[in-house]
Amino acid sequence: IEEANAAGGDLQRKLPFELCVRNDNALWGASGSEVIHLAYKDNVWAIIGGVDGANTHIAIRVALKIEIPWMTPGDLDPTYIETNIPWVMRSIGDDRQQNYILVDYLFRKMNYQRVAILRASNRYGRFGVREIRDSARRLGRPIVIEMAHKVGASDFTMQLDRIEAAKPEAIVYWGDTGDAARALNAMRNRGWKQPIMFCDRAVSDEFLKAAGPNAEGVLCTYPWNPDRQDPKLTVFKQAFKQRWGVEPDTYAAHAYDGANMLIWAIQTAGLNRAKIRDVLAYRTEPFPGVTGDIPLSSAMDDAGEVFLTRYEGGHWKFFSRDDLGIPRGRVIEQMRVEREHARAE
């Protein structure tokens, strides 16, 4: 917003953009009240926000009644976009898309037959692995066991005993950063050598500090490649660090893209909530964000590329589908052909 105002603000009306901030305090119902405050007291033209899946689900239903554009740069809940609310859009690849690239890696590239899941027992863990579980079943290699643990758990004995009995070739973990590190340490302390894959929340300094040497070689899903060579990204990183004194994280980068998408829509459509929504919904070209090109699907979800990242030698290394040799499309058909070929042999 500071950059947009430095460039002249709202160019049609010669007015500056203004940011109105309300706090989502994680109480059910409170997020809906905040949306009402923004829409009717602050009189905003669009809303950007939402990290917690449960709160965002409440807020966007209020936005539906108010009919106000809502841009989400942080909530990766796959069910968020399934509401199909026409005022809601997302500027970040969700857990479903990250599930798909992980499934392709596990079954198409690495050809694992037996994969286990360990996850947190909260909404994030439950919905985060849904497409992994369903896709594995559709591909003829169902998850051999799925175990859940309480959030904040320090003892994983029961869960790991049962996973060990299932003899998995690889393990997928889905949960918050601290839980992920403790689960990893518990598995490695047992001497387990299997590859362990994590969700994007493990890509953090907190995880690396808690996991220590056990972090070496872990593979995580991630919604973008922060190391890609792009002049827009380089300028953004420099400006963000100069402004705030730290490197931008994934929430900062996707929020920046989401805000710029809304600013572009306001500049294009004018001060009309319906038209702001429409120019984004019917845009024919992907939006050129610092996180990469953002093509919105018919449900206005970010359908851009997602990545896998491996921690090696003190750094995260990011890999696209092309890097991994797992192109998009025809996954189920290719797996069917592979199974028939294997049976024929």
Coordinates of C-alpha atoms in Angstrom, one line a residue:
I1 CA 0.0 0.0 0.0
E2 CA 2.9 2.3 0.7
E3 CA 4.3 1.6 -2.7
A4 CA 1.0 2.1 -4.4
N5 CA 0.6 5.5 -2.7
A6 CA 4.1 6.5 -3.6
A7 CA 3.1 5.8 -7.2
G8 CA 0.1 8.1 -7.0
G9 CA -2.5 6.0 -5.0
D10 CA -5.9 5.6 -6.7
L11 CA -5.0 7.0 -10.1
Q12 CA -8.5 7.7 -11.2
R13 CA -9.6 9.6 -8.1
K14 CA -6.2 10.9 -7.0
L15 CA -6.7 9.5 -3.5
P16 CA -4.4 7.5 -1.3
F17 CA -5.1 3.9 -0.4
E18 CA -5.6 3.3 3.3
L19 CA -5.2 0.1 5.3
C20 CA -7.8 -0.7 8.0
V21 CA -6.6 -3.4 10.4
R22 CA -8.9 -5.5 12.6
N23 CA -7.7 -8.4 14.8
D24 CA -8.9 -12.0 14.4
N25 CA -8.5 -13.2 18.0
A26 CA -9.2 -16.9 17.3
L27 CA -12.6 -17.0 19.0
W28 CA -15.5 -18.5 16.9
G29 CA -17.9 -15.8 15.8
A30 CA -15.4 -13.0 16.5
S31 CA -14.0 -13.0 13.0
G32 CA -17.6 -12.5 11.6
S33 CA -18.0 -9.4 13.9
E34 CA -14.7 -8.0 12.5
V35 CA -15.9 -8.4 9.0
I36 CA -19.0 -6.5 9.8
H37 CA -16.9 -3.7 11.4
L38 CA -14.7 -3.5 8.3
A39 CA -17.5 -3.4 5.9
Y40 CA -20.0 -1.1 7.6
K41 CA -17.8 1.1 10.0
D42 CA -14.5 1.3 8.1
N43 CA -16.3 1.1 4.7
V44 CA -13.6 -0.9 3.0
W45 CA -13.8 -2.0 -0.6
A46 CA -12.1 -5.4 -0.1
I47 CA -10.6 -7.5 2.6
I48 CA -7.3 -9.4 2.8
G49 CA -6.6 -11.9 5.5
G50 CA -7.2 -15.3 7.0
V51 CA -4.7 -17.7 8.4
D52 CA -6.6 -20.0 10.7
G53 CA -9.0 -22.2 8.7
A54 CA -11.8 -22.3 11.2
N55 CA -12.0 -18.6 11.7
T56 CA -11.8 -17.9 7.9
H57 CA -14.7 -20.2 7.2
I58 CA -16.9 -18.1 9.5
A59 CA -15.6 -14.8 8.1
I60 CA -16.2 -15.6 4.5
R61 CA -19.8 -16.6 5.1
V62 CA -20.3 -13.1 6.5
A63 CA -18.5 -11.7 3.5
L64 CA -21.0 -13.6 1.3
K65 CA -24.0 -11.8 2.9
I66 CA -22.3 -8.5 2.7
E67 CA -21.0 -9.1 -0.8
I68 CA -17.4 -7.9 -0.4
P69 CA -14.3 -9.2 -2.2
W70 CA -12.2 -11.4 0.1
M71 CA -8.5 -12.3 -0.7
T72 CA -6.9 -15.0 1.4
P73 CA -3.0 -15.3 1.4
G74 CA -2.5 -17.6 4.3
D75 CA -5.3 -20.2 4.9
L76 CA -4.3 -23.4 3.0
D77 CA -7.4 -25.4 4.1
P78 CA -8.6 -27.3 1.0
T79 CA -12.2 -27.0 2.1
Y80 CA -12.0 -23.2 2.2
I81 CA -12.5 -22.8 -1.6
E82 CA -15.0 -25.7 -1.7
T83 CA -17.6 -23.3 -0.2
N84 CA -17.6 -21.8 -3.8
I85 CA -18.5 -18.4 -2.4
P86 CA -18.2 -16.1 -5.5
W87 CA -16.6 -13.2 -3.4
V88 CA -13.7 -15.3 -2.1
M89 CA -10.3 -15.9 -3.7
R90 CA -6.9 -17.1 -2.7
S91 CA -3.4 -16.1 -3.6
I92 CA -1.5 -19.1 -2.3
G93 CA -1.5 -22.8 -3.4
D94 CA -3.4 -24.8 -0.8
D95 CA -2.8 -28.1 0.9
R96 CA -4.7 -30.0 -1.8
Q97 CA -2.2 -28.9 -4.5
Q98 CA 0.7 -29.7 -2.2
N99 CA -0.8 -33.1 -1.5
Y100 CA -0.9 -33.8 -5.2
I101 CA 2.8 -33.1 -5.9
L102 CA 3.7 -35.1 -2.8
V103 CA 1.5 -38.1 -4.0
D104 CA 3.1 -37.9 -7.4
Y105 CA 6.6 -37.9 -5.8
L106 CA 5.8 -40.8 -3.5
F107 CA 4.1 -43.1 -6.0
R108 CA 5.1 -42.1 -9.5
K109 CA 8.7 -41.1 -9.0
M110 CA 9.8 -43.1 -6.0
N111 CA 7.4 -46.0 -6.6
Y112 CA 6.7 -46.6 -2.9
Q113 CA 4.1 -49.3 -2.1
R114 CA 3.6 -48.7 1.6
V115 CA 3.2 -45.2 3.0
A116 CA 2.1 -44.3 6.5
I117 CA 0.6 -41.0 7.8
L118 CA 1.2 -39.4 11.3
R119 CA -0.7 -36.2 11.9
A120 CA -2.0 -33.8 14.5
S121 CA -5.6 -34.4 15.7
N122 CA -6.7 -30.9 14.9
R123 CA -8.5 -29.5 11.9
Y124 CA -5.2 -28.7 10.1
G125 CA -3.9 -32.3 10.4
R126 CA -7.3 -33.9 9.6
F127 CA -8.0 -31.9 6.4
G128 CA -4.3 -31.5 5.5
V129 CA -3.8 -35.2 4.6
R130 CA -7.2 -35.8 3.1
E131 CA -6.1 -35.7 -0.6
I132 CA -3.0 -37.8 0.2
R133 CA -5.2 -40.5 1.7
D134 CA -7.8 -40.4 -1.1
S135 CA -5.3 -40.2 -3.9
A136 CA -3.3 -43.1 -2.6
R137 CA -6.5 -45.2 -2.5
R138 CA -7.4 -44.2 -6.1
L139 CA -3.9 -45.1 -7.3
G140 CA -4.2 -48.5 -5.9
R141 CA -1.7 -48.0 -3.0
P142 CA -3.8 -47.1 0.0
I143 CA -2.2 -45.6 3.1
V144 CA -1.1 -48.6 5.3
I145 CA -1.9 -46.8 8.5
E146 CA -2.9 -43.3 9.7
M147 CA -2.3 -42.2 13.3
A148 CA -3.2 -39.0 15.0
H149 CA -1.7 -37.4 18.1
K150 CA -2.8 -34.6 20.4
V151 CA -1.5 -31.1 19.6
G152 CA 1.5 -30.4 21.7
A153 CA 2.3 -34.0 22.4
S154 CA 5.7 -35.1 23.6
D155 CA 5.1 -38.8 23.7
F156 CA 4.5 -40.6 20.4
T157 CA 5.1 -44.2 21.7
M158 CA 1.6 -45.6 20.9
Q159 CA 1.4 -44.0 17.5
L160 CA 5.0 -45.1 16.4
D161 CA 4.5 -48.6 17.7
R162 CA 1.5 -49.1 15.4
I163 CA 3.2 -47.4 12.5
E164 CA 6.2 -49.6 13.0
A165 CA 4.0 -52.7 12.9
A166 CA 2.7 -51.6 9.5
K167 CA 6.2 -51.6 8.1
P168 CA 6.0 -48.4 5.9
E169 CA 8.6 -47.5 3.3
A170 CA 8.0 -43.8 3.8
I171 CA 6.1 -41.6 6.3
V172 CA 4.1 -38.4 5.8
Y173 CA 3.7 -36.0 8.8
W174 CA 1.1 -33.2 8.9
G175 CA 0.9 -30.8 11.8
D176 CA 2.4 -27.6 13.4
T177 CA 6.0 -26.8 13.5
G178 CA 6.8 -27.8 17.1
D179 CA 4.9 -31.1 16.8
A180 CA 6.6 -31.9 13.6
A181 CA 10.1 -31.5 15.1
R182 CA 9.2 -33.6 18.2
A183 CA 7.7 -36.3 16.0
L184 CA 10.8 -36.4 13.7
N185 CA 13.1 -36.7 16.7
A186 CA 11.0 -39.5 18.2
M187 CA 11.2 -41.4 14.9
R188 CA 14.9 -40.9 14.4
N189 CA 15.6 -41.8 18.0
R190 CA 14.1 -45.2 17.2
G191 CA 16.6 -45.6 14.5
W192 CA 14.1 -45.3 11.6
K193 CA 15.8 -44.6 8.3
Q194 CA 12.7 -44.2 6.1
P195 CA 12.2 -41.0 4.2
I196 CA 9.9 -38.6 6.2
M197 CA 7.9 -36.0 4.4
F198 CA 6.4 -32.9 6.1
C199 CA 3.9 -30.1 5.3
D200 CA 5.1 -26.6 4.6
R201 CA 4.9 -25.5 8.3
A202 CA 8.2 -27.5 8.9
V203 CA 10.0 -25.1 6.6
S204 CA 11.0 -22.7 9.4
D205 CA 13.9 -21.8 11.7
E206 CA 11.9 -23.1 14.7
F207 CA 11.7 -26.6 13.1
L208 CA 15.4 -26.7 12.3
K209 CA 16.4 -25.6 15.8
A210 CA 14.2 -28.2 17.5
A211 CA 15.0 -31.0 15.1
G212 CA 18.8 -30.4 15.0
P213 CA 20.7 -32.9 12.9
N214 CA 17.6 -35.0 12.3
A215 CA 16.4 -32.3 9.9
E216 CA 19.0 -33.2 7.4
G217 CA 17.3 -34.8 4.3
V218 CA 13.7 -34.1 5.3
L219 CA 11.4 -33.3 2.4
C220 CA 8.5 -30.8 2.7
T221 CA 5.8 -29.4 0.5
Y222 CA 5.9 -25.7 -0.2
P223 CA 3.5 -23.3 -2.0
W224 CA 6.3 -21.4 -3.9
N225 CA 10.0 -21.2 -4.6
P226 CA 11.6 -18.3 -2.6
D227 CA 15.0 -18.9 -4.3
R228 CA 13.8 -18.5 -7.9
Q229 CA 15.5 -15.9 -10.0
D230 CA 12.9 -13.2 -10.7
P231 CA 13.7 -9.4 -10.7
K232 CA 10.3 -8.7 -9.0
L233 CA 11.1 -11.1 -6.2
T234 CA 14.6 -9.6 -5.7
V235 CA 13.2 -6.1 -5.5
F236 CA 10.5 -7.2 -3.1
K237 CA 13.0 -8.9 -0.8
Q238 CA 15.2 -5.9 -0.7
A239 CA 12.4 -3.5 0.0
F240 CA 10.8 -5.7 2.6
K241 CA 14.1 -6.1 4.5
Q242 CA 14.8 -2.4 4.3
R243 CA 11.3 -1.6 5.6
W244 CA 11.0 -4.3 8.3
G245 CA 14.6 -5.5 9.1
V246 CA 13.9 -9.1 8.3
E247 CA 13.5 -11.4 5.3
P248 CA 9.9 -11.9 4.1
D249 CA 8.4 -15.2 5.0
T250 CA 5.8 -17.1 3.0
Y251 CA 2.9 -15.2 4.6
A252 CA 4.5 -11.8 3.8
A253 CA 5.2 -12.8 0.2
H254 CA 1.7 -14.1 -0.5
A255 CA 0.0 -11.2 1.4
Y256 CA 2.0 -8.8 -0.8
D257 CA 0.8 -10.6 -3.9
G258 CA -2.8 -10.7 -2.7
A259 CA -2.7 -7.0 -1.8
N260 CA -1.3 -6.1 -5.2
M261 CA -4.1 -8.1 -6.9
L262 CA -6.7 -6.1 -5.0
I263 CA -5.0 -2.8 -5.7
W264 CA -4.8 -3.7 -9.4
A265 CA -8.5 -4.6 -9.4
I266 CA -9.5 -1.3 -7.7
Q267 CA -7.4 0.6 -10.2
T268 CA -9.1 -1.2 -13.1
A269 CA -12.7 -1.5 -11.9
G270 CA -13.0 1.6 -9.7
L271 CA -14.7 1.8 -6.3
N272 CA -17.4 -0.9 -6.8
R273 CA -17.1 -4.1 -4.9
A274 CA -18.8 -6.2 -7.5
K275 CA -16.6 -4.9 -10.3
I276 CA -13.5 -5.4 -8.2
R277 CA -14.4 -9.0 -7.7
D278 CA -15.3 -9.4 -11.4
V279 CA -12.1 -8.1 -12.9
L280 CA -10.2 -10.6 -10.8
A281 CA -12.6 -13.5 -11.6
Y282 CA -12.5 -12.9 -15.3
R283 CA -8.9 -12.0 -15.7
T284 CA -7.5 -14.1 -18.6
E285 CA -3.8 -13.9 -17.8
P286 CA -2.1 -15.1 -14.6
F287 CA -1.3 -12.3 -12.1
P288 CA 2.5 -11.8 -12.1
G289 CA 3.3 -12.1 -8.4
V290 CA 6.6 -12.1 -6.5
T291 CA 5.7 -15.7 -5.5
G292 CA 5.2 -16.7 -9.2
D293 CA 2.4 -16.4 -11.7
I294 CA -1.0 -16.7 -10.0
P295 CA -3.7 -18.1 -12.3
L296 CA -7.0 -18.2 -10.6
S297 CA -9.1 -21.3 -11.2
S298 CA -12.9 -21.2 -11.8
A299 CA -13.3 -21.3 -8.0
M300 CA -10.8 -18.4 -7.8
D301 CA -8.1 -20.5 -6.1
D302 CA -4.4 -20.1 -6.9
A303 CA -3.8 -22.8 -9.4
G304 CA -0.1 -21.9 -9.8
E305 CA 2.9 -24.2 -9.4
V306 CA 3.8 -25.7 -6.0
F307 CA 7.1 -27.3 -4.9
L308 CA 8.9 -29.8 -2.8
T309 CA 11.9 -28.7 -0.8
R310 CA 14.6 -30.8 0.8
Y311 CA 16.9 -29.6 3.7
E312 CA 20.5 -30.4 2.6
G313 CA 23.8 -29.1 4.0
G314 CA 22.2 -26.3 6.0
H315 CA 19.9 -25.0 3.3
W316 CA 16.4 -25.7 1.8
K317 CA 16.6 -26.7 -1.9
F318 CA 13.4 -26.3 -3.9
F319 CA 12.2 -28.6 -6.7
S320 CA 9.5 -28.1 -9.2
R321 CA 7.6 -30.9 -11.0
D322 CA 9.9 -30.5 -13.9
D323 CA 13.0 -30.8 -11.7
L324 CA 11.6 -34.0 -10.2
G325 CA 10.4 -35.5 -13.5
I326 CA 6.7 -35.7 -12.5
P327 CA 4.7 -33.7 -15.0
R328 CA 1.0 -32.8 -14.4
G329 CA -1.9 -34.7 -15.7
R330 CA -3.2 -38.3 -16.3
V331 CA -1.9 -39.6 -13.0
I332 CA -4.5 -42.2 -12.5
E333 CA -4.4 -43.4 -16.1
Q334 CA -0.6 -43.8 -16.0
M335 CA -0.7 -45.7 -12.7
R336 CA -3.4 -48.0 -14.2
V337 CA -1.2 -48.7 -17.2
E338 CA 1.8 -49.4 -14.8
R339 CA -0.2 -51.8 -12.7
E340 CA -1.5 -53.7 -15.8
H341 CA 2.1 -53.9 -17.2
A342 CA 3.4 -55.2 -13.8
R343 CA 0.7 -57.9 -13.7
A344 CA 1.5 -58.9 -17.3
E345 CA 5.1 -59.4 -16.4

